[in-house]
XYZ file of C-alpha atoms in Angstrom:
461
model
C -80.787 -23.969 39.338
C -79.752 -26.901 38.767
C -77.162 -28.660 41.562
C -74.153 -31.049 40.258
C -73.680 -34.312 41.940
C -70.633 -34.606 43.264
C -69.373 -38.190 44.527
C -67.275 -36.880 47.058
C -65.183 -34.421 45.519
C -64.861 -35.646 42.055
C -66.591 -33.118 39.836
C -66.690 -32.690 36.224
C -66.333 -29.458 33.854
C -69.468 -27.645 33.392
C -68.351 -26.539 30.253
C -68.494 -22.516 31.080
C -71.903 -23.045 33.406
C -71.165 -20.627 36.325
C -73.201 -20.939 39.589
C -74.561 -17.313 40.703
C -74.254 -16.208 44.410
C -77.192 -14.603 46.305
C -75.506 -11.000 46.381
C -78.896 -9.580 48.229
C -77.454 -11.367 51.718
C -75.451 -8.637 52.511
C -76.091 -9.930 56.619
C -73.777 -12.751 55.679
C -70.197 -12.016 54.529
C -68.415 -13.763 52.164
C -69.230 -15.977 49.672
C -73.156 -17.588 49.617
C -74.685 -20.447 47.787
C -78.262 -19.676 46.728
C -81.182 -21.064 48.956
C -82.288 -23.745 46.552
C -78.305 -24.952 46.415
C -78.188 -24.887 50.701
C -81.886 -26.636 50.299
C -80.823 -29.245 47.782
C -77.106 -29.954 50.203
C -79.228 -30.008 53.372
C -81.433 -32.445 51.299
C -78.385 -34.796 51.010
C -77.070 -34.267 53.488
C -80.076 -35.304 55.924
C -80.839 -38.366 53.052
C -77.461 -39.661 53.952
C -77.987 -39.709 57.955
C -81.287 -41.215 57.409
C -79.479 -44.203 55.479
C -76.769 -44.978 58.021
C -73.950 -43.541 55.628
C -71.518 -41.406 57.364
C -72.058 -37.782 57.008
C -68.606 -36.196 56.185
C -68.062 -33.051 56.344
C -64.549 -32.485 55.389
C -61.725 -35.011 54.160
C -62.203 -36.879 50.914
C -66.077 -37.504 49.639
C -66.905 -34.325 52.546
C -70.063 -32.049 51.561
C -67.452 -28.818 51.992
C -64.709 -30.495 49.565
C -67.593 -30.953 47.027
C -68.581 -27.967 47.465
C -65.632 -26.056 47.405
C -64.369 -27.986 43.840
C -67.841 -27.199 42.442
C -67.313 -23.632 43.323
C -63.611 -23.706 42.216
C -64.623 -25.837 38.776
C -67.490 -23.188 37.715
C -64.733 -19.971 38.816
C -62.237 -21.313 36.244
C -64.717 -22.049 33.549
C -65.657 -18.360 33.829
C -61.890 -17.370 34.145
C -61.521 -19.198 30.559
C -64.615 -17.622 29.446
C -63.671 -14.377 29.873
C -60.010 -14.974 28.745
C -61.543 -15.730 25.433
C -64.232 -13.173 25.537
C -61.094 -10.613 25.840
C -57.687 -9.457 24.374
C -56.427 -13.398 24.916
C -59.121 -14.339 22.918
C -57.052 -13.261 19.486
C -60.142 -12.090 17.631
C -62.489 -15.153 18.331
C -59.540 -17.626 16.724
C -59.471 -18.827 20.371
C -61.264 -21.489 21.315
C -62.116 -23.996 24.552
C -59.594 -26.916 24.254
C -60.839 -29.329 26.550
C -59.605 -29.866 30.763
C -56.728 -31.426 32.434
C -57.124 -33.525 35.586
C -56.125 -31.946 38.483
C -55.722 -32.562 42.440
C -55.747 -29.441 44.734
C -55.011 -30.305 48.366
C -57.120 -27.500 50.427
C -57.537 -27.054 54.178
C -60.787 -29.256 54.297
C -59.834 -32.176 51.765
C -58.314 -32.907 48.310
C -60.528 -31.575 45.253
C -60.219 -32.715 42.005
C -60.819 -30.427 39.067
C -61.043 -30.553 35.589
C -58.859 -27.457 34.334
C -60.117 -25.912 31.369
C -57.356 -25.348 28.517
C -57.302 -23.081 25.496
C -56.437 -23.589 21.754
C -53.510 -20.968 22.247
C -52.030 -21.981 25.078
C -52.696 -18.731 26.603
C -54.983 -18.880 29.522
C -53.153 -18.450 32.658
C -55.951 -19.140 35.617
C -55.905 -16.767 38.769
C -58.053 -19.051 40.785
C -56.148 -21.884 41.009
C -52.679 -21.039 39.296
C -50.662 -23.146 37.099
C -48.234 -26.008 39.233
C -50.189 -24.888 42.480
C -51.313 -28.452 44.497
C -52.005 -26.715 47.653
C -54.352 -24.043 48.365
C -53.308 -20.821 50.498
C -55.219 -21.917 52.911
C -53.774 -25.456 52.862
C -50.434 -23.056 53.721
C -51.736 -21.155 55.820
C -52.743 -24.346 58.583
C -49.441 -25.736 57.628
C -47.696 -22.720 59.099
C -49.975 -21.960 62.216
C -49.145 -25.811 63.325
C -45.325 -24.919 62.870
C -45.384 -21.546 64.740
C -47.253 -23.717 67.254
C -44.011 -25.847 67.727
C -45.330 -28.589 65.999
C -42.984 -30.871 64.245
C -43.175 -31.216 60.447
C -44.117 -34.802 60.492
C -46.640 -34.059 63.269
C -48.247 -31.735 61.186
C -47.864 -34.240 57.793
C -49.802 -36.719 60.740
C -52.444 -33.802 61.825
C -53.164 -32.957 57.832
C -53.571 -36.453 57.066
C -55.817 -37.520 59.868
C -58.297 -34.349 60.005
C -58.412 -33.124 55.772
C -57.363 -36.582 54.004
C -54.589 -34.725 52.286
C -51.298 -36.885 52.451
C -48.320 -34.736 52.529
C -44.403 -35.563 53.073
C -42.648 -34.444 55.585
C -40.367 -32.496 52.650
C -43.209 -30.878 51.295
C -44.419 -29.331 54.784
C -40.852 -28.270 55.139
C -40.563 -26.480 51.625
C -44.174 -24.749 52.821
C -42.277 -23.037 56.169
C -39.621 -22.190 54.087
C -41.836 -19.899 52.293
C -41.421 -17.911 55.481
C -37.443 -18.001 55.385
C -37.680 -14.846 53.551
C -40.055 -12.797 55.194
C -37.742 -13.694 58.171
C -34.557 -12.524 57.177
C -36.283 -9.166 55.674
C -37.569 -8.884 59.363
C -34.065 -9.995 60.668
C -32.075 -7.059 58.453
C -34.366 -4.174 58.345
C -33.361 -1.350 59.244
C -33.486 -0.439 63.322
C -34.218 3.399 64.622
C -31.084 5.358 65.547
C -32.460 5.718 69.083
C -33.522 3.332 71.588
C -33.494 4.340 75.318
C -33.568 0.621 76.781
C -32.627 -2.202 75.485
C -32.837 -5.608 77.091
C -31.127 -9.165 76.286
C -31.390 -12.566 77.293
C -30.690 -15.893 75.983
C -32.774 -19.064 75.298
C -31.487 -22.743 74.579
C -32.739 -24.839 71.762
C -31.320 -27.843 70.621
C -30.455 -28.241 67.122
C -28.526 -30.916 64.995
C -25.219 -30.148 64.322
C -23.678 -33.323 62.236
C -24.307 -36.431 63.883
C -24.641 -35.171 67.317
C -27.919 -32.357 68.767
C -25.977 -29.858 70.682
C -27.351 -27.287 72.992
C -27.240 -23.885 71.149
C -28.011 -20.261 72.540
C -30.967 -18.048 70.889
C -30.084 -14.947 71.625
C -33.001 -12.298 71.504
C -32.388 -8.376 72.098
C -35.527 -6.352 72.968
C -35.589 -2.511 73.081
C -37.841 -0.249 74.613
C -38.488 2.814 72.007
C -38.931 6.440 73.138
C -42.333 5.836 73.235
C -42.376 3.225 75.885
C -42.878 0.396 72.790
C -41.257 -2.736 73.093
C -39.787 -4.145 69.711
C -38.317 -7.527 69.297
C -34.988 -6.263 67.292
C -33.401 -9.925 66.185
C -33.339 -13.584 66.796
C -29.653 -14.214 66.460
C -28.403 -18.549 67.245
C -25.053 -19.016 68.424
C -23.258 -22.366 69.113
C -23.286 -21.203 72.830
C -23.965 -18.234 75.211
C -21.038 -16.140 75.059
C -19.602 -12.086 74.725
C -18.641 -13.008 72.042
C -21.598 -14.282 69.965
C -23.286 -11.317 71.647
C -20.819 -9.045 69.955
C -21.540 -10.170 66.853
C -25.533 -9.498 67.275
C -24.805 -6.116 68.875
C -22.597 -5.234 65.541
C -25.508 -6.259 63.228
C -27.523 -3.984 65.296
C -25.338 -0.508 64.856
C -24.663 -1.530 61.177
C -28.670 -1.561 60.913
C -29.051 1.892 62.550
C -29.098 1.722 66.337
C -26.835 4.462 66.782
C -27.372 5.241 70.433
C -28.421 3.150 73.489
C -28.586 4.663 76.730
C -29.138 1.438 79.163
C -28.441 -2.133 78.117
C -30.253 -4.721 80.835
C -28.452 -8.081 80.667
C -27.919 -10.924 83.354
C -23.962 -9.723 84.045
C -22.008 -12.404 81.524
C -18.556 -12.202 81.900
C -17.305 -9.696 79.557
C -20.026 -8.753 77.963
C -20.605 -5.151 79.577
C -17.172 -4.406 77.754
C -18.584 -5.522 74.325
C -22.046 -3.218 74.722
C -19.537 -0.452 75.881
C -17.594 -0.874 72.757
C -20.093 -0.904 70.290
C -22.256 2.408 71.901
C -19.619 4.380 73.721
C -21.329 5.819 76.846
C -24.206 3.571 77.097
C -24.780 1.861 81.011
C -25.012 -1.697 81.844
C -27.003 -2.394 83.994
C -26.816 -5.879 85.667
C -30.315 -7.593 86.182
C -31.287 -7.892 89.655
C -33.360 -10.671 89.786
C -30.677 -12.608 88.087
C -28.147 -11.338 90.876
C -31.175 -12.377 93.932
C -31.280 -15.934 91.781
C -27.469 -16.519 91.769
C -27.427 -15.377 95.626
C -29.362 -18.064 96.202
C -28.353 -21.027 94.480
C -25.910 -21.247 97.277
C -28.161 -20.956 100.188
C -30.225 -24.112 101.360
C -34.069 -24.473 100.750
C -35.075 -23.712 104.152
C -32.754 -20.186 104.083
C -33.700 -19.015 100.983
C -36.930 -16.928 102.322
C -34.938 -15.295 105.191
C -31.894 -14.448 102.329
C -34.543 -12.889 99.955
C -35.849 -10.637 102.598
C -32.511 -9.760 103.869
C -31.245 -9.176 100.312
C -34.407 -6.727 99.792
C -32.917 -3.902 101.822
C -30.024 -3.773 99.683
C -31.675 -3.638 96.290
C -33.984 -1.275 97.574
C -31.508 1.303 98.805
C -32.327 5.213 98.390
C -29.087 5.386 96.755
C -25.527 3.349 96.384
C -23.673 4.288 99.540
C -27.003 3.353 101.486
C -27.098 0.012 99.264
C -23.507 -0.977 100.001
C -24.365 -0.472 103.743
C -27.364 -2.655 103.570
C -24.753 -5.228 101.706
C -22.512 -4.824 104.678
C -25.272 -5.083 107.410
C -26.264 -8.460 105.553
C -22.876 -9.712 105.435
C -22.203 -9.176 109.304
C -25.666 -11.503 109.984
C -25.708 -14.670 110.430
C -26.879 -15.728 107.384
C -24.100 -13.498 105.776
C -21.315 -15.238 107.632
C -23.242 -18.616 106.469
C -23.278 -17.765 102.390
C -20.402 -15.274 101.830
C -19.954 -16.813 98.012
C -23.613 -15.227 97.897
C -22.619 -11.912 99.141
C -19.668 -11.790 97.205
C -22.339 -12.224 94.207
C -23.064 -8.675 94.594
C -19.383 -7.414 95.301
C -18.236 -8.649 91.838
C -21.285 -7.232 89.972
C -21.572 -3.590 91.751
C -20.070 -1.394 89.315
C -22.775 -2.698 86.928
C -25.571 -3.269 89.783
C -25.823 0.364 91.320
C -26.862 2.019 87.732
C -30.990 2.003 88.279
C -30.092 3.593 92.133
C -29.518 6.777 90.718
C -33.221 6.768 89.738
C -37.202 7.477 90.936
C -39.221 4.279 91.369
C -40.581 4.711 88.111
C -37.193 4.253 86.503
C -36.317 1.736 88.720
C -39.012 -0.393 87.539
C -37.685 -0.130 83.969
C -34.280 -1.001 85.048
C -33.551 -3.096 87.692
C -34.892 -6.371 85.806
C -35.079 -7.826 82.386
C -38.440 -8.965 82.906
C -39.280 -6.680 79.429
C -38.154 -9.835 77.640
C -38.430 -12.481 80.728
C -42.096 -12.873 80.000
C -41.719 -13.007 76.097
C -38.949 -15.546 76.043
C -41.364 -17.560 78.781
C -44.033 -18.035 75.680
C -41.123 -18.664 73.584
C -39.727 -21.402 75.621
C -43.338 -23.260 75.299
C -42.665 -23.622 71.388
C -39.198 -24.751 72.003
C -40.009 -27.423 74.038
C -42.541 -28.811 71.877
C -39.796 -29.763 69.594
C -37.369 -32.622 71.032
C -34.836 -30.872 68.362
C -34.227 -28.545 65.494
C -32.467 -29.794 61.858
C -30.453 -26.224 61.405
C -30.289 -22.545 63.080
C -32.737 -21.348 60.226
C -35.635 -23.664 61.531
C -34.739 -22.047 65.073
C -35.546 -18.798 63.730
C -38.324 -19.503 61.958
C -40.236 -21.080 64.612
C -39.664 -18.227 66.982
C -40.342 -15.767 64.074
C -43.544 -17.353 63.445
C -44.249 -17.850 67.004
C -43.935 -14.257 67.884
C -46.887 -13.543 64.231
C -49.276 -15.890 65.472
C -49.333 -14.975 69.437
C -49.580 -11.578 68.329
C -52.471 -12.588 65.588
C -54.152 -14.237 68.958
C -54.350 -11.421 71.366
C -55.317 -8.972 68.105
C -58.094 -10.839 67.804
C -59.194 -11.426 71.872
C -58.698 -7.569 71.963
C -61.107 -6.846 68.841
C -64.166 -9.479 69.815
C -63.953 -6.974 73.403
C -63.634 -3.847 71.382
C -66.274 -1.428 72.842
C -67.367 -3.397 75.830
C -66.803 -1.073 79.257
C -63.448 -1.312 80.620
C -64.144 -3.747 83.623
C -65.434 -6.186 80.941
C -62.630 -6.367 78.967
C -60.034 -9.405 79.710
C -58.120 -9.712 76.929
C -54.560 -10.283 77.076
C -52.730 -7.339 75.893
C -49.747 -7.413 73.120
C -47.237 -10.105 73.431
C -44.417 -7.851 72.920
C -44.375 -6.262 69.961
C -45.859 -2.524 70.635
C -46.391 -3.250 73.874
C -46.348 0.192 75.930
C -44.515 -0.146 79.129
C -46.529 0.337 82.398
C -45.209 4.071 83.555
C -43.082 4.838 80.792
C -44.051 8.742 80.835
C -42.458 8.859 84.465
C -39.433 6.960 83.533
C -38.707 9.358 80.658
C -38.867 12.566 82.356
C -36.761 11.070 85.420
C -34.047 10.070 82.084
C -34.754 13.655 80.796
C -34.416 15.475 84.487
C -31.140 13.146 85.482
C -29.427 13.609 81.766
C -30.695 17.135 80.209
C -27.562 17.437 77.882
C -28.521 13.761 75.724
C -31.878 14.559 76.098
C -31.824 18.424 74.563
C -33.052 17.507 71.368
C -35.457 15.465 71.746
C -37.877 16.497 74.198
């Protein structure tokens, strides 16, 4: 076989001459180069160490972008080839019409190719499409950076400096955008009629709004199917944390289908217990309980904070809410009660909306009394965020967290499938992010819901 020269990745058409592939390696998947063509690169390749030149592997004049052109250059000369060769051809009238200079920007370099053109105009190539100057790949990296948190002229820097390919900031932003769609499909589709749990929180991004960067609330609902799953049901921004921008996101949710919620867990905003009320009649609040120790808190010094905690503990803890208000009683009549009574009266204003989960077993309980369900996912959330000193619009808030949520979940697929069928003790791979994520106990929690609440439960045991 004979190999083209490439000087770096500047190749020429070889007029219809494809290169076969070893199909007998079936140990190696994927595309193979022959053994002469591997002999003949590692032949160059160890000529050019030998000389002092630098050995590149990637970036422009790298052995993989020569490579990969030759390989691309031969695939479209036998896409024209059998264009001709078939109904395109028009009877044989059809003929090879010379190339067209061409630079596609891949994930390992810039290639330039020679696109082969026919007589009639009609050859359409597959391989490396009309108007496309980027490989999938290529925008593929492009969006893994982003979901990363990395900034679009970071990632124009990072292309540039590792694959040679120069790319504008505009062009890296018009590749993400690609996503935009994808993301409001995910944002609108349709939600089951039936969620048992749902929990919300809010995160803080900072996004250009005119002239100024203002501090805007992401507000992210998670609910908890009837099979213990955890879904991720919207990514709504809001120029600040309020009932009322919640109301808005709870709407969109009913109008997509969530026709009954039977516990909403949310860190006790002012009003907003009325607004999940209004939109699911009959649904509980529950008031988060860590949030409620954390606000208790706040107003106690460093040095009393361990003894509050501990003292706090009896009331959240309670067999029931008469015993819990007489723990809150107890604590107020200590002396670190009299000290801090804006911290008990913390817990007096949030009670009605506090003593929900008390009605419960422990494995209930567990479920309900914190919004840690979505605590830990907006923690890995928070880490993109903060990799980006500030966002150009809501829709790039989105995004990132969209794309953020894909690719964590792409990571832990694949830490969980290289430890598929090693023994259980072996096995440390993180488990799903969030998305399908069964919750620890769920089969207790659902028949204490089912044994406390028969009637809403009668149809769907």
């Amino acid at each position: 076989m004979t190999m083209l020269e490439s000087a770096g990745a500047e190749v020429e058409d070889p007029a219809g001459e494809v290169l076969p592939g070893n199909l007998d390696r079936g140990d190696v998947p994927g595309l193979v180069l022959p053994e002469e063509v591997v002999t003949s690169l590692a032949g160059q390749l160890a000529e050019r160490a030998r000389s002092g030149e630098p050995v590149a592997l990637t970036g422009p004049g790298g052995l993989l972008t020569g490579v990969i052109g030759q390989v691309l250059q031969a695939g479209l000369a036998a896409e024209l080839g059998a264009h001709l060769d078939g109904p395109g051809g028009d009877g044989g009238e059809n003929r090879r019409n010379g190339s067209s200079a061409k630079t596609l920007n891949t994930e390992v370099g810039p290639v330039r190719l020679a696109v082969p053109r026919d007589r009639g105009g009609s050859f359409d190539p597959v391989l490396v499409p009309k108007q496309a100057t980027r490989s999938d790949g290529l925008n593929a990296v492009i969006i893994s950076l982003y979901a990363k948190g990395m900034s679009v002229r970071d990632i124009a820097r990072h292309v540039r400096q590792t694959a040679g390919v120069d790319l504008s900031p505009d062009t890296i932003s018009r590749v993400t955008d690609g996503a935009l769609e994808a993301m409001r499909e995910w944002q609108h589709r349709p939600l089951e009629p039936f969620y048992p749990v749902i929990c919300i929180d809010a995160l803080v991004a900072k996004v250009r709004d005119g002239a100024a960067v203002r501090n805007k609330a992401v507000n992210i609902a998670v609910g908890i199917d009837d099979g213990g799953a955890k879904r991720v049901l919207g990514i709504w921004v809001a120029a600040s944390e309020g009932a009322k921008a919640w109301a808005q996101a709870l709407a969109q949710m009913r109008n997509r289908g969530l026709e009954e919620v039977l516990f909403v867990c949310c860190d006790g905003l002012s009003g907003l217990g009325e607004e999940i009320t209004g939109t699911w009649p009959g649904t509980t609040v529950q008031t988060c309980t860590v949030h409620l120790i954390r606000r208790s808190l706040n107003y106690a010094s460093y040095g009393d904070r361990k003894a509050m905690a501990a003292g706090l503990r009896a009331v959240y803890t309670a067999c029931d809410a008469d015993a819990a208000y007489a723990a809150l009683a107890d604590f107020s009549g200590t002396a670190l009660g009299k000290k801090y009574p804006a911290a008990v009266a913390v817990w007096e204003r949030a009670w009605d909306r506090f003593i929900p989960f008390l009605e419960y077993g422990p494995a209930m309980r567990k479920v309900l009394y914190t919004t840690n369900a979505i605590e830990s996912f907006n923690r890995e959330m928070r880490k993109v965020l903060k990799t980006r000193t500030q966002f150009p619009n809501d829709d790039s808030v989105a995004k990132t967290l969209w794309l953020a949520i894909l690719d964590a979940e792409e990571k832990r697929a694949e830490q969980r499938a290289r430890q598929a069928g090693k023994p259980k003790a072996q096995r440390d791979a993180v488990p799903r992010l969030i998305e399908g994520h069964v919750t620890q106990g769920w089969r207790e929690a659902w028949g204490e819901m089912v044994a406390r609440r028969p009637g809403r439960f009668a149809d769907r045991a």
